[in-house]
Amino acid sequence: MATKKKTVKPAAPKHIGLVKSDAYLEPFEQAIQGRHDHVLWKLAQLTDNGKRTLSDFASGYDYFGLHKTPRGWVFREWAPNATDIYLVGDFNDWKESDKYRAKRLKGTDNWELKLPAKAMKHGDLFKMHVYWEGGNGERIPAWAQRVVQDDTTKIFSAQVWDVEPYQWSKKKFKPCTSPLLIYECHIGMSQDAEKVGTYTEFKENVLPRVIADGYNCIQIMAIQEHPYYGSFGYHVSSFFAASSRFGTPEELKSLIDTAHQNGIAVIMDIVHSHAVKNEIEGLGNLAGDPNQYFYPGGRREHPAWDSLCFDYGKDQVLHFLLSNCKYWLNEFHFDGFRFDGVTSMLYYSHGLGEAFCGYQDYFNGHQDDNAICYLTLANLLIHEVNPKAVTIAEEVSGMPGLAAKFKDGGYGFDYRMAMNIPDYWIKTIKELRDEDWKPSSIFWEVKNRRSDEKTISYCESHDQALVGDKTIVFRLIDADMYWHFKKGDENFMVHRGIALHKMIRLVTASTINGGYLNFMGNEFGHPEWIDFPREGNGWSYKYARRQWNLVDNKELDYHYLGDFDREMLNVIKSEKNFNKTPVQEIWHNDGDQILAYMRGDLIFVFNFSPNRSYTDYGFIVPAGAYKVVLNTDNPDFGGNGLTDDTITHFTNFDQLYAQDHKEWLKLYIPARSAVVLRKV
């Protein structure tokens, strides 16, 4: 008797994690796998097939540059095109001599100079004098860890820095990421005075405000040395030097140490997307080869930024940039990085003129696989050096997988900036009447993100505060901020602006799936745009500062916004595992302009209508009692005080919903207000 054969079902195809999470990526799985394999290939190459770690590879800052040893000083530089290198400085009256002449190490492109301890001393200024076929010039060493500018001549020089190692009070620190609440800041413009602020002044004057306001992370801009102050720190010249215009390395370390002692993480806005074109201060032509660090031909210069683009295909450039990441983590104890200009790195076009309408635009061969490989390696390295480190990608195109795990085919960032949200708020405020704001559109936009990637949500960052643009509060109120922002003297525009400023922040911050970011001063509606000293404004510092006196003045309305921001963060932090708590829509009605949703025991209710208040507006919610924990209409926050927030709200039984343990919650919701309730 013949035996019946069992029917064997073919096994389902195995997909890389990124495709498992998003089936629409399946047509591009080969490209995703190819990028993943490219990183694995490069990783094996850089680690000698695992015989050493990526961290071992990224230790160039310990070898190159100027270092004090038990036997004296040693200086090294990678300069393949050089024919001769001298050190000139205060120690030899800026004149070349054989004593300070480096030698090319045999069989390499590296140069080395060894000197006795007395050959130079702490504080001496110096440069390299580099020769190449057909030319020569003074240069600042690429790996210099201390660079200063002369107050009179404005010339930059490297500086011998020989001090006792900083003694850390807090040697280990774990950032709080549940959720991550980021205060984006700039050291130089952090003071009320019309001048360049310092690391110490920030530590003493601004950090206490950040702590009191409830943020758990500061993101510092413009740390890497840059020749032009007005570049906001984005035209970097010396990648390993903390900007001396704000103080000494030890003062920066003290700031970070103090932040850690107070539970505040410190992440750095790192610029690896491009470099300043300057040759004397920067890497533009270090030794007669303009492409030593940068792409050749038409890819060398960034068409929009007037800067140079790194050649991520060179191992020496990978060594330089990866070592830079490790340096800031180990030497300064930064807790991670926000990578600037990631879109520019990903695409040959730098993202300029691209629409990014569909997935095919991310896998059409117009992407720089070398840059993709570098970014992935950087994330692997950073998390190898510090598993608790935080990495954030500033990326506008929506490249899938950016903040997905490497094992799943992603790039390994912890977060990506939700750059759609500030653009949405600008467009809404500029183009729509208040009567046309749609809660369904608002709710969709603040939650518009990939399910497998965490984001940093924000209403506005430094980008929206720069000269030529406007902050949200200025878009809402404009010049009336100057004339009607005193208590008792508010007009309609001021009342409207204060109300919407709070509501916009609340709906953005309360729907996060990773973190929330605010730029320094925007929490209290700082009235001025940012305009750094330049020829066009007479080199004035008037607009390159933060006017803390405004929020401190209780006769003005600014403190209402600042007080609300602080209480908003307290409410978010009060819900355990806020990030892991799903955002569940309860109700929206675009005609009424009402939106309601819940997270855990918190219920958020918004009435965006400018002129319609509602009595006994009902929602179906889990049965029980609810207390108000935050109300934008509270007089303490500049509201009208039209509700009694001391009342406990009890739900009303309805047989229709009883089996689900849900009942009606009925509220009075004033126009242009929002309320947060907690289930008792």
PDB file of N, CA and C in Angstrom, residues 424-443 472 475-476 496-497 499-505 507 588-595 606-610 612 672:
ATOM      1  N   TYR A 424       5.482  71.995   9.762  1.00  0.00           N
ATOM      2  CA  TYR A 424       4.015  71.975   9.781  1.00  0.00           C
ATOM      3  C   TYR A 424       3.470  73.172  10.558  1.00  0.00           C
ATOM      4  N   TRP A 425       4.060  73.458  11.710  1.00  0.00           N
ATOM      5  CA  TRP A 425       3.557  74.582  12.513  1.00  0.00           C
ATOM      6  C   TRP A 425       3.764  75.904  11.797  1.00  0.00           C
ATOM      7  N   ILE A 426       4.904  76.071  11.148  1.00  0.00           N
ATOM      8  CA  ILE A 426       5.144  77.311  10.391  1.00  0.00           C
ATOM      9  C   ILE A 426       4.101  77.469   9.294  1.00  0.00           C
ATOM     10  N   LYS A 427       3.880  76.398   8.543  1.00  0.00           N
ATOM     11  CA  LYS A 427       2.915  76.436   7.439  1.00  0.00           C
ATOM     12  C   LYS A 427       1.502  76.725   7.949  1.00  0.00           C
ATOM     13  N   THR A 428       1.149  76.088   9.059  1.00  0.00           N
ATOM     14  CA  THR A 428      -0.185  76.286   9.621  1.00  0.00           C
ATOM     15  C   THR A 428      -0.393  77.726  10.057  1.00  0.00           C
ATOM     16  N   ILE A 429       0.565  78.267  10.809  1.00  0.00           N
ATOM     17  CA  ILE A 429       0.438  79.634  11.317  1.00  0.00           C
ATOM     18  C   ILE A 429       0.422  80.645  10.177  1.00  0.00           C
ATOM     19  N   LYS A 430       1.263  80.415   9.157  1.00  0.00           N
ATOM     20  CA  LYS A 430       1.370  81.360   8.044  1.00  0.00           C
ATOM     21  C   LYS A 430       0.161  81.327   7.114  1.00  0.00           C
ATOM     22  N   GLU A 431      -0.375  80.125   6.865  1.00  0.00           N
ATOM     23  CA  GLU A 431      -1.309  79.971   5.748  1.00  0.00           C
ATOM     24  C   GLU A 431      -2.763  79.752   6.145  1.00  0.00           C
ATOM     25  N   LEU A 432      -3.030  79.365   7.384  1.00  0.00           N
ATOM     26  CA  LEU A 432      -4.404  79.043   7.754  1.00  0.00           C
ATOM     27  C   LEU A 432      -4.973  80.028   8.769  1.00  0.00           C
ATOM     28  N   ARG A 433      -6.233  80.358   8.585  1.00  0.00           N
ATOM     29  CA  ARG A 433      -6.955  81.093   9.625  1.00  0.00           C
ATOM     30  C   ARG A 433      -7.115  80.174  10.827  1.00  0.00           C
ATOM     31  N   ASP A 434      -7.237  80.768  12.004  1.00  0.00           N
ATOM     32  CA  ASP A 434      -7.411  79.946  13.205  1.00  0.00           C
ATOM     33  C   ASP A 434      -8.622  79.033  13.075  1.00  0.00           C
ATOM     34  N   GLU A 435      -9.664  79.503  12.403  1.00  0.00           N
ATOM     35  CA  GLU A 435     -10.884  78.712  12.226  1.00  0.00           C
ATOM     36  C   GLU A 435     -10.661  77.479  11.354  1.00  0.00           C
ATOM     37  N   ASP A 436      -9.554  77.446  10.612  1.00  0.00           N
ATOM     38  CA  ASP A 436      -9.295  76.338   9.686  1.00  0.00           C
ATOM     39  C   ASP A 436      -8.268  75.334  10.203  1.00  0.00           C
ATOM     40  N   TRP A 437      -7.814  75.508  11.442  1.00  0.00           N
ATOM     41  CA  TRP A 437      -6.900  74.522  12.015  1.00  0.00           C
ATOM     42  C   TRP A 437      -7.674  73.227  12.257  1.00  0.00           C
ATOM     43  N   LYS A 438      -7.163  72.119  11.718  1.00  0.00           N
ATOM     44  CA  LYS A 438      -7.867  70.846  11.819  1.00  0.00           C
ATOM     45  C   LYS A 438      -7.167  69.912  12.810  1.00  0.00           C
ATOM     46  N   PRO A 439      -7.867  69.544  13.874  1.00  0.00           N
ATOM     47  CA  PRO A 439      -7.256  68.614  14.847  1.00  0.00           C
ATOM     48  C   PRO A 439      -6.797  67.306  14.227  1.00  0.00           C
ATOM     49  N   SER A 440      -7.539  66.780  13.246  1.00  0.00           N
ATOM     50  CA  SER A 440      -7.129  65.523  12.613  1.00  0.00           C
ATOM     51  C   SER A 440      -5.780  65.682  11.931  1.00  0.00           C
ATOM     52  N   SER A 441      -5.559  66.816  11.283  1.00  0.00           N
ATOM     53  CA  SER A 441      -4.296  67.088  10.608  1.00  0.00           C
ATOM     54  C   SER A 441      -3.168  67.258  11.625  1.00  0.00           C
ATOM     55  N   ILE A 442      -3.433  67.986  12.702  1.00  0.00           N
ATOM     56  CA  ILE A 442      -2.432  68.207  13.754  1.00  0.00           C
ATOM     57  C   ILE A 442      -2.015  66.875  14.366  1.00  0.00           C
ATOM     58  N   PHE A 443      -3.012  66.044  14.701  1.00  0.00           N
ATOM     59  CA  PHE A 443      -2.738  64.766  15.356  1.00  0.00           C
ATOM     60  C   PHE A 443      -1.948  63.838  14.443  1.00  0.00           C
ATOM     61  N   ILE A 472       8.022  80.864  16.724  1.00  0.00           N
ATOM     62  CA  ILE A 472       6.572  80.682  16.755  1.00  0.00           C
ATOM     63  C   ILE A 472       5.885  81.847  17.448  1.00  0.00           C
ATOM     64  N   ARG A 475       5.733  84.774  15.181  1.00  0.00           N
ATOM     65  CA  ARG A 475       4.758  84.598  14.107  1.00  0.00           C
ATOM     66  C   ARG A 475       3.345  84.852  14.626  1.00  0.00           C
ATOM     67  N   LEU A 476       3.094  84.471  15.870  1.00  0.00           N
ATOM     68  CA  LEU A 476       1.763  84.619  16.436  1.00  0.00           C
ATOM     69  C   LEU A 476       1.458  86.043  16.874  1.00  0.00           C
ATOM     70  N   ARG A 496      -4.095  85.728  22.143  1.00  0.00           N
ATOM     71  CA  ARG A 496      -4.130  84.629  21.175  1.00  0.00           C
ATOM     72  C   ARG A 496      -2.776  83.921  21.120  1.00  0.00           C
ATOM     73  N   GLY A 497      -1.702  84.710  21.034  1.00  0.00           N
ATOM     74  CA  GLY A 497      -0.364  84.135  20.914  1.00  0.00           C
ATOM     75  C   GLY A 497       0.033  83.323  22.132  1.00  0.00           C
ATOM     76  N   ALA A 499      -1.968  81.806  24.236  1.00  0.00           N
ATOM     77  CA  ALA A 499      -2.788  80.592  24.274  1.00  0.00           C
ATOM     78  C   ALA A 499      -2.278  79.550  23.287  1.00  0.00           C
ATOM     79  N   LEU A 500      -2.021  79.943  22.046  1.00  0.00           N
ATOM     80  CA  LEU A 500      -1.604  78.987  21.023  1.00  0.00           C
ATOM     81  C   LEU A 500      -0.173  78.503  21.243  1.00  0.00           C
ATOM     82  N   HIS A 501       0.695  79.358  21.779  1.00  0.00           N
ATOM     83  CA  HIS A 501       2.067  78.962  22.084  1.00  0.00           C
ATOM     84  C   HIS A 501       2.062  77.761  23.029  1.00  0.00           C
ATOM     85  N   LYS A 502       1.207  77.802  24.044  1.00  0.00           N
ATOM     86  CA  LYS A 502       1.116  76.706  25.011  1.00  0.00           C
ATOM     87  C   LYS A 502       0.502  75.463  24.382  1.00  0.00           C
ATOM     88  N   MET A 503      -0.540  75.645  23.607  1.00  0.00           N
ATOM     89  CA  MET A 503      -1.234  74.495  23.008  1.00  0.00           C
ATOM     90  C   MET A 503      -0.352  73.779  21.989  1.00  0.00           C
ATOM     91  N   ILE A 504       0.375  74.552  21.196  1.00  0.00           N
ATOM     92  CA  ILE A 504       1.277  73.961  20.194  1.00  0.00           C
ATOM     93  C   ILE A 504       2.338  73.116  20.878  1.00  0.00           C
ATOM     94  N   ARG A 505       2.891  73.620  21.966  1.00  0.00           N
ATOM     95  CA  ARG A 505       3.916  72.875  22.686  1.00  0.00           C
ATOM     96  C   ARG A 505       3.341  71.634  23.359  1.00  0.00           C
ATOM     97  N   VAL A 507       0.641  69.765  22.549  1.00  0.00           N
ATOM     98  CA  VAL A 507       0.272  68.681  21.635  1.00  0.00           C
ATOM     99  C   VAL A 507       1.517  68.048  21.013  1.00  0.00           C
ATOM    100  N   HIS A 588     -11.814  63.067  17.734  1.00  0.00           N
ATOM    101  CA  HIS A 588     -11.514  64.330  17.064  1.00  0.00           C
ATOM    102  C   HIS A 588     -12.723  64.734  16.235  1.00  0.00           C
ATOM    103  N   ASN A 589     -12.918  66.028  16.142  1.00  0.00           N
ATOM    104  CA  ASN A 589     -13.996  66.577  15.324  1.00  0.00           C
ATOM    105  C   ASN A 589     -13.479  67.875  14.716  1.00  0.00           C
ATOM    106  N   ASP A 590     -13.211  67.831  13.421  1.00  0.00           N
ATOM    107  CA  ASP A 590     -12.633  69.008  12.767  1.00  0.00           C
ATOM    108  C   ASP A 590     -13.609  70.164  12.725  1.00  0.00           C
ATOM    109  N   GLY A 591     -14.903  69.869  12.697  1.00  0.00           N
ATOM    110  CA  GLY A 591     -15.894  70.949  12.703  1.00  0.00           C
ATOM    111  C   GLY A 591     -15.893  71.709  14.010  1.00  0.00           C
ATOM    112  N   ASP A 592     -15.801  70.943  15.113  1.00  0.00           N
ATOM    113  CA  ASP A 592     -15.737  71.574  16.436  1.00  0.00           C
ATOM    114  C   ASP A 592     -14.324  72.031  16.787  1.00  0.00           C
ATOM    115  N   GLN A 593     -13.331  71.513  16.061  1.00  0.00           N
ATOM    116  CA  GLN A 593     -11.904  71.748  16.330  1.00  0.00           C
ATOM    117  C   GLN A 593     -11.476  71.183  17.682  1.00  0.00           C
ATOM    118  N   ILE A 594     -12.031  70.009  18.002  1.00  0.00           N
ATOM    119  CA  ILE A 594     -11.756  69.321  19.259  1.00  0.00           C
ATOM    120  C   ILE A 594     -10.897  68.086  18.996  1.00  0.00           C
ATOM    121  N   LEU A 595      -9.904  67.868  19.873  1.00  0.00           N
ATOM    122  CA  LEU A 595      -9.052  66.688  19.821  1.00  0.00           C
ATOM    123  C   LEU A 595      -8.881  66.145  21.231  1.00  0.00           C
ATOM    124  N   PHE A 606      -8.033  69.107  23.679  1.00  0.00           N
ATOM    125  CA  PHE A 606      -7.714  70.387  23.046  1.00  0.00           C
ATOM    126  C   PHE A 606      -8.953  70.953  22.360  1.00  0.00           C
ATOM    127  N   ASN A 607      -9.148  72.245  22.534  1.00  0.00           N
ATOM    128  CA  ASN A 607     -10.158  72.977  21.771  1.00  0.00           C
ATOM    129  C   ASN A 607      -9.439  74.072  20.990  1.00  0.00           C
ATOM    130  N   PHE A 608      -9.203  73.818  19.695  1.00  0.00           N
ATOM    131  CA  PHE A 608      -8.472  74.780  18.874  1.00  0.00           C
ATOM    132  C   PHE A 608      -9.373  75.880  18.313  1.00  0.00           C
ATOM    133  N   SER A 609     -10.650  75.796  18.583  1.00  0.00           N
ATOM    134  CA  SER A 609     -11.547  76.838  18.078  1.00  0.00           C
ATOM    135  C   SER A 609     -11.205  78.182  18.710  1.00  0.00           C
ATOM    136  N   PRO A 610     -11.128  79.249  17.910  1.00  0.00           N
ATOM    137  CA  PRO A 610     -10.783  80.557  18.466  1.00  0.00           C
ATOM    138  C   PRO A 610     -11.940  81.245  19.181  1.00  0.00           C
ATOM    139  N   ARG A 612     -15.304  79.357  20.023  1.00  0.00           N
ATOM    140  CA  ARG A 612     -16.399  78.503  20.481  1.00  0.00           C
ATOM    141  C   ARG A 612     -15.966  77.698  21.710  1.00  0.00           C
ATOM    142  N   ARG A 672      -9.915  77.894  22.504  1.00  0.00           N
ATOM    143  CA  ARG A 672      -8.462  78.056  22.437  1.00  0.00           C
ATOM    144  C   ARG A 672      -7.797  77.696  23.766  1.00  0.00           C
TER     145      ARG A 672
END
